[in-house]
């Protein structure tokens, strides 16, 4: 039985509040305890409050002195493409020269180049690269990450990616929430309708049978999957017991958000150009666009806004939630408190884990980060500086390469 006491956090940011996603003004209520502390038993929070009250209950606990630093819940990244091979450095450079996504794809870049590398990678190599990605997330204070397949686009390779996620869950401290995104793009080897048949008749039943994914996602965009094709895929997924997410309206407004609402999807992501209902993702910066989602309107209309990195090799090569907090404050005009809520408790609810993670409250998992600063607004403010002091998952300090000297 492990017993741990965290003491002397300048601000212990609890995110304590109602047991549901936070909307409107609630996004600003982050439950700060000054000079805060907590007791952690067997990986769960047993008591939380001012340090001097915690100190009265120490009896034999191992002490973690936060040393006047800020403590936040582990970030929950509700949208990533964590498992892929290689990188897209050539695309990155082409984009810098002013080439469009269409020109880059024609020159052999784009998603298809990542599909080819991911298919060709051995299990050993693909696992090793994905494991490195999990270390990046942990080092940035993210303790749970949703991860989508979608760089395989054959039954064999989609299953290979999902099985790697299952192994990451067992062998790394990062909690992975697996999403099947076979409908990330239409495979080059077949027509769109043939590919949709493959997804619905073969991939989805296998994914469900092996219990490889919790969610099913579809890239519902003009040129990818049309509304009717998306509806077919998501309907089959729903029947098989998967929960639904959606990549919608990133490049054009195709009514995908309405489809997601109609099918009862948990989230509709991206939404840089949608009219209603939404979630925020972070690929706009890296694409060099300025068309950011209208987060203020979303908050004011009462949506439970979620921030995510959309970590992927093409449009968003960052695992850093602090970077996303910075973008949220400077580009989306969210306050630091709203951004933190969107990256923790709201993200946890969007992954159906709001009862376990996303806030520091009695009974929840002791997933938290100690930031090397005194004020919770600093991680969003000092951008580009690694501000992490230490990261804990289930009350255990996560070993990171940066620590090992
Ligand atoms: Zn994405």
XYZ file of C-alpha atoms and ligand atoms in Angstrom:
406
model
C 0.000 0.000 0.000
C 1.465 3.357 -1.007
C 0.860 6.501 1.007
C 1.990 9.875 -0.244
C 1.554 13.454 0.950
C 1.953 16.410 -1.394
C 2.615 19.612 0.559
C 3.201 23.319 -0.049
C 1.812 23.866 -3.519
C 1.621 27.647 -4.019
C -1.623 26.975 -5.880
C -3.226 23.558 -5.968
C -5.589 23.834 -8.932
C -8.293 21.278 -8.194
C -10.955 21.871 -10.895
C -13.391 20.625 -8.243
C -17.006 21.275 -9.176
C -20.162 19.699 -10.543
C -19.887 16.138 -11.839
C -20.348 17.088 -15.493
C -18.580 19.129 -18.195
C -18.194 22.819 -17.319
C -19.999 25.426 -19.404
C -20.212 29.209 -19.535
C -18.856 30.974 -16.452
C -18.057 27.572 -14.856
C -15.063 27.312 -17.191
C -13.440 30.069 -15.117
C -13.995 28.370 -11.739
C -10.910 26.247 -11.284
C -10.982 25.694 -7.512
C -7.587 26.966 -6.389
C -6.328 26.001 -2.915
C -3.486 28.318 -1.854
C -0.638 26.600 -0.033
C -2.422 23.369 -0.880
C -1.694 19.723 -0.293
C -3.140 16.243 -0.697
C -2.919 12.769 0.714
C -2.724 9.948 -1.797
C -3.420 6.328 -0.940
C -2.850 3.563 -3.472
C -2.852 5.978 -6.372
C -6.055 7.771 -5.419
C -6.651 11.101 -3.733
C -7.749 10.530 -0.153
C -7.726 14.083 1.173
C -7.160 17.490 -0.354
C -6.963 20.898 1.303
C -4.619 23.486 2.805
C -1.137 22.116 3.573
C -1.415 22.752 7.310
C -4.515 20.539 7.505
C -2.875 17.806 5.449
C 0.171 17.936 7.750
C -1.993 16.873 10.694
C -2.772 13.556 8.954
C 0.712 12.608 7.769
C 1.279 9.429 9.815
C 4.009 7.665 7.826
C 3.315 9.178 4.435
C 6.120 9.689 1.967
C 6.422 13.477 1.540
C 6.462 15.264 -1.811
C 7.373 18.901 -1.177
C 5.928 20.945 -4.032
C 8.175 23.760 -2.837
C 5.802 26.636 -3.523
C 5.112 25.482 -7.088
C 1.815 25.132 -8.954
C 0.085 21.738 -9.036
C -2.421 20.981 -11.813
C -4.378 17.845 -12.724
C -2.661 15.844 -15.460
C -3.737 17.191 -18.828
C -6.211 15.077 -20.774
C -5.585 15.287 -24.511
C -8.848 14.279 -26.144
C -7.634 14.236 -29.738
C -4.328 12.839 -30.987
C -2.971 10.647 -33.776
C -0.234 9.224 -31.603
C 0.798 6.115 -33.540
C 2.530 6.740 -36.855
C 5.893 6.124 -38.484
C 8.317 8.753 -39.710
C 7.623 12.459 -39.947
C 6.579 15.060 -42.509
C 9.619 17.289 -42.524
C 9.549 17.665 -46.302
C 5.913 18.803 -46.175
C 6.853 21.235 -43.425
C 9.514 22.786 -45.604
C 7.272 22.853 -48.693
C 4.576 24.620 -46.680
C 7.143 27.175 -45.592
C 7.825 27.806 -49.271
C 4.132 28.550 -49.770
C 2.909 25.290 -51.318
C -0.690 24.235 -50.628
C -1.836 20.940 -49.105
C -2.980 19.817 -52.574
C 0.439 20.594 -54.111
C 2.209 18.845 -51.254
C 0.020 15.738 -51.622
C 0.690 15.678 -55.388
C 4.429 15.779 -54.722
C 4.155 12.581 -52.632
C 3.597 14.180 -49.252
C 0.470 14.478 -47.166
C -1.313 11.736 -45.298
C -0.482 9.094 -47.893
C 3.246 9.333 -47.194
C 2.581 8.637 -43.503
C 0.308 5.702 -44.447
C 3.087 4.171 -46.555
C 5.693 4.557 -43.805
C 3.334 3.241 -41.129
C 2.407 0.183 -43.200
C 6.052 -0.546 -43.926
C 7.177 -0.178 -40.305
C 7.735 -3.364 -38.294
C 5.787 -3.788 -35.063
C 9.019 -3.254 -33.152
C 9.859 0.010 -34.881
C 6.317 1.371 -34.804
C 6.023 0.579 -31.105
C 9.391 2.210 -30.368
C 8.419 5.427 -32.123
C 4.966 5.529 -30.504
C 6.558 4.901 -27.109
C 8.785 7.912 -27.680
C 5.650 9.941 -28.403
C 4.104 8.791 -25.101
C 7.223 10.043 -23.290
C 6.811 13.446 -24.957
C 3.208 13.654 -23.744
C 4.156 12.723 -20.192
C 7.007 15.198 -20.171
C 4.481 17.918 -21.121
C 2.172 16.956 -18.243
C -0.386 14.953 -20.224
C -1.352 11.788 -18.390
C -4.259 10.599 -20.584
C -4.385 10.826 -24.371
C -7.012 9.705 -26.817
C -5.281 8.153 -29.841
C -6.694 7.473 -33.283
C -5.705 4.816 -35.793
C -6.009 5.823 -39.435
C -2.545 5.568 -40.950
C -3.075 1.933 -41.974
C -6.185 1.988 -44.191
C -6.193 -1.798 -44.587
C -7.713 -4.178 -42.059
C -4.304 -5.634 -41.221
C -2.608 -2.287 -40.696
C -5.450 -0.604 -38.815
C -5.489 -3.545 -36.397
C -1.694 -3.362 -36.107
C -1.929 0.284 -34.998
C -4.695 -0.407 -32.473
C -2.777 -3.358 -31.026
C 0.222 -1.076 -30.536
C -2.023 1.271 -28.550
C -3.098 -1.624 -26.373
C 0.567 -2.442 -25.721
C 1.377 1.208 -24.944
C -1.407 1.148 -22.365
C 0.168 -1.858 -20.673
C 3.808 -0.846 -20.941
C 3.865 2.941 -20.475
C 2.422 5.201 -17.746
C 0.391 7.212 -20.274
C -3.259 6.169 -20.360
C -4.322 5.753 -23.989
C -7.977 5.924 -25.051
C -8.113 4.113 -28.404
C -10.238 5.376 -31.282
C -10.701 3.536 -34.569
C -10.324 5.999 -37.447
C -10.216 3.624 -40.416
C -12.146 6.348 -42.232
C -9.276 8.831 -42.011
C -8.922 8.899 -45.805
C -10.030 6.697 -48.695
C -7.374 4.098 -49.429
C -5.734 4.734 -52.798
C -6.251 1.101 -53.756
C -10.062 1.366 -54.049
C -13.076 3.527 -54.778
C -14.662 5.390 -51.883
C -17.735 3.130 -51.685
C -15.610 -0.019 -51.772
C -13.510 1.374 -48.970
C -16.581 2.243 -46.888
C -17.724 -1.385 -47.382
C -14.347 -2.594 -46.126
C -14.580 -0.361 -43.061
C -18.134 -1.410 -42.186
C -18.037 -5.109 -43.184
C -14.548 -6.105 -42.140
C -12.607 -3.566 -40.086
C -15.292 -2.521 -37.608
C -16.422 -6.079 -36.739
C -12.781 -7.084 -36.122
C -12.121 -3.992 -34.007
C -15.223 -4.684 -31.933
C -14.502 -8.404 -31.626
C -10.978 -7.813 -30.323
C -12.171 -4.862 -28.209
C -9.428 -2.708 -29.697
C -11.211 0.651 -29.583
C -13.637 2.577 -27.387
C -14.561 5.143 -30.008
C -15.073 5.290 -33.765
C -14.206 8.468 -35.652
C -14.725 9.516 -39.287
C -13.020 12.230 -41.326
C -16.207 13.829 -42.603
C -15.051 16.368 -45.177
C -15.522 17.079 -48.853
C -13.007 14.867 -50.702
C -12.752 12.428 -47.780
C -16.022 10.907 -46.522
C -19.357 12.409 -47.499
C -22.196 12.777 -45.034
C -23.959 9.581 -46.195
C -20.752 7.524 -46.070
C -19.961 8.894 -42.624
C -23.465 8.047 -41.475
C -23.082 4.438 -42.675
C -19.782 3.981 -40.873
C -20.845 5.609 -37.626
C -24.185 3.758 -37.567
C -22.430 0.389 -37.869
C -19.922 1.419 -35.173
C -22.733 2.433 -32.862
C -24.501 -0.912 -33.362
C -21.252 -2.695 -32.490
C -21.091 -0.806 -29.205
C -18.468 1.806 -30.032
C -18.948 5.396 -28.949
C -18.638 8.055 -31.630
C -16.359 11.001 -32.295
C -16.041 13.030 -35.485
C -13.467 15.020 -37.470
C -15.770 17.523 -39.034
C -15.761 20.825 -40.809
C -12.018 21.366 -40.735
C -11.626 22.399 -44.326
C -15.196 23.152 -45.338
C -18.577 23.349 -43.726
C -20.207 20.083 -44.783
C -22.892 19.625 -42.148
C -20.789 17.053 -40.311
C -21.420 18.666 -36.958
C -25.150 18.195 -37.431
C -24.614 14.526 -38.325
C -22.590 14.061 -35.126
C -25.363 15.595 -33.066
C -27.975 13.429 -34.815
C -26.076 10.209 -34.010
C -25.324 11.230 -30.443
C -21.563 11.561 -30.878
C -19.538 12.387 -27.791
C -17.647 15.151 -29.594
C -17.334 16.848 -32.943
C -13.747 17.999 -33.287
C -11.882 20.718 -35.210
C -14.739 23.027 -36.140
C -12.586 25.902 -37.293
C -15.374 26.806 -39.695
C -18.613 25.527 -38.309
C -21.795 27.324 -37.324
C -22.738 25.474 -34.197
C -21.670 22.989 -31.524
C -18.077 22.356 -31.066
C -14.689 21.499 -29.793
C -11.362 23.131 -30.386
C -8.244 21.495 -31.769
C -4.804 22.863 -32.381
C -3.724 22.379 -35.990
C -4.353 25.923 -37.183
C -1.036 27.251 -35.911
C 1.136 24.651 -37.597
C -0.743 24.958 -40.882
C 0.083 28.652 -40.868
C -3.585 29.559 -41.053
C -5.293 32.220 -38.984
C -8.770 30.699 -39.139
C -9.059 29.766 -35.464
C -12.264 28.345 -33.976
C -14.586 30.876 -32.418
C -14.063 29.727 -28.866
C -15.572 32.800 -27.209
C -18.848 32.301 -29.059
C -18.787 28.606 -28.219
C -18.357 29.389 -24.533
C -21.024 32.058 -24.618
C -23.525 29.721 -26.282
C -22.989 27.242 -23.475
C -20.816 24.614 -25.163
C -18.464 22.485 -23.086
C -15.295 23.522 -24.891
C -12.405 21.042 -24.981
C -8.829 21.820 -26.036
C -6.611 19.173 -27.606
C -3.287 19.088 -29.428
C -4.458 17.026 -32.442
C -0.875 15.704 -32.290
C -0.050 14.317 -35.745
C 2.910 14.476 -38.136
C 1.217 16.626 -40.772
C -0.767 19.490 -39.329
C 0.042 19.531 -35.621
C 3.412 18.144 -34.603
C 3.147 19.107 -30.940
C 2.331 17.000 -27.891
C 2.519 20.094 -25.664
C -0.701 21.099 -23.963
C 1.075 24.176 -22.564
C 1.589 25.307 -26.156
C -2.138 24.794 -26.785
C -2.973 26.808 -23.647
C -0.823 29.614 -25.020
C -2.634 29.466 -28.391
C -6.005 29.366 -26.630
C -5.216 32.536 -24.697
C -3.519 34.508 -27.460
C -5.484 33.377 -30.529
C -8.841 32.098 -29.247
C -9.094 34.761 -26.534
C -9.829 32.255 -23.794
C -8.675 33.061 -20.265
C -5.950 30.843 -18.753
C -8.554 29.368 -16.365
C -10.965 28.551 -19.213
C -8.154 26.953 -21.199
C -7.072 24.795 -18.251
C -10.674 23.634 -17.688
C -10.945 22.743 -21.384
C -7.698 20.740 -21.224
C -8.524 18.803 -18.055
C -12.018 18.167 -16.695
C -13.944 18.910 -19.898
C -11.549 16.777 -21.904
C -11.964 13.975 -19.353
C -15.747 14.082 -19.762
C -15.393 14.033 -23.545
C -13.557 10.704 -23.115
C -16.187 9.366 -20.676
C -13.678 9.555 -17.834
C -14.949 12.591 -15.945
C -15.631 10.471 -12.865
C -12.014 9.219 -12.671
C -9.664 11.933 -13.926
C -9.544 15.600 -14.986
C -9.749 17.143 -11.519
C -8.048 16.691 -8.153
C -10.846 15.560 -5.844
C -11.261 12.863 -3.236
C -11.584 9.436 -4.870
C -10.068 10.419 -8.201
C -6.802 9.097 -9.620
C -3.743 10.999 -8.400
C -2.669 12.104 -11.876
C -1.030 15.510 -11.507
C 1.854 17.731 -12.563
C 4.065 20.086 -10.598
C 4.946 23.143 -12.686
C 8.051 25.167 -12.019
C 6.106 28.376 -11.418
C 4.030 30.081 -8.720
C 0.908 31.120 -10.624
C -1.381 28.830 -12.655
C -1.377 31.333 -15.543
C 2.348 30.952 -16.150
C 2.381 27.736 -18.236
C 0.212 29.495 -20.844
C 2.197 32.717 -20.591
C 5.872 31.656 -20.810
C 5.520 29.895 -24.140
C 8.227 27.700 -25.572
C 9.843 27.064 -22.200
C 9.632 23.616 -20.617
C 8.010 24.491 -17.291
C 7.477 20.983 -15.953
C 9.008 20.061 -12.623
C 7.545 16.572 -12.200
C 4.615 14.438 -13.329
C 2.698 11.801 -11.370
C 0.411 9.051 -12.639
C -1.670 7.192 -10.036
C 0.498 8.721 -7.323
C 3.761 7.506 -8.834
C 6.379 9.812 -10.208
C 6.773 9.081 -13.880
C 10.350 8.488 -14.926
C 11.289 10.795 -17.718
C 14.504 10.955 -19.655
C 15.084 14.520 -18.504
C 15.223 13.222 -14.893
C 17.827 10.610 -15.533
C 20.927 12.637 -14.888
Zn -7.118 14.956 -35.919
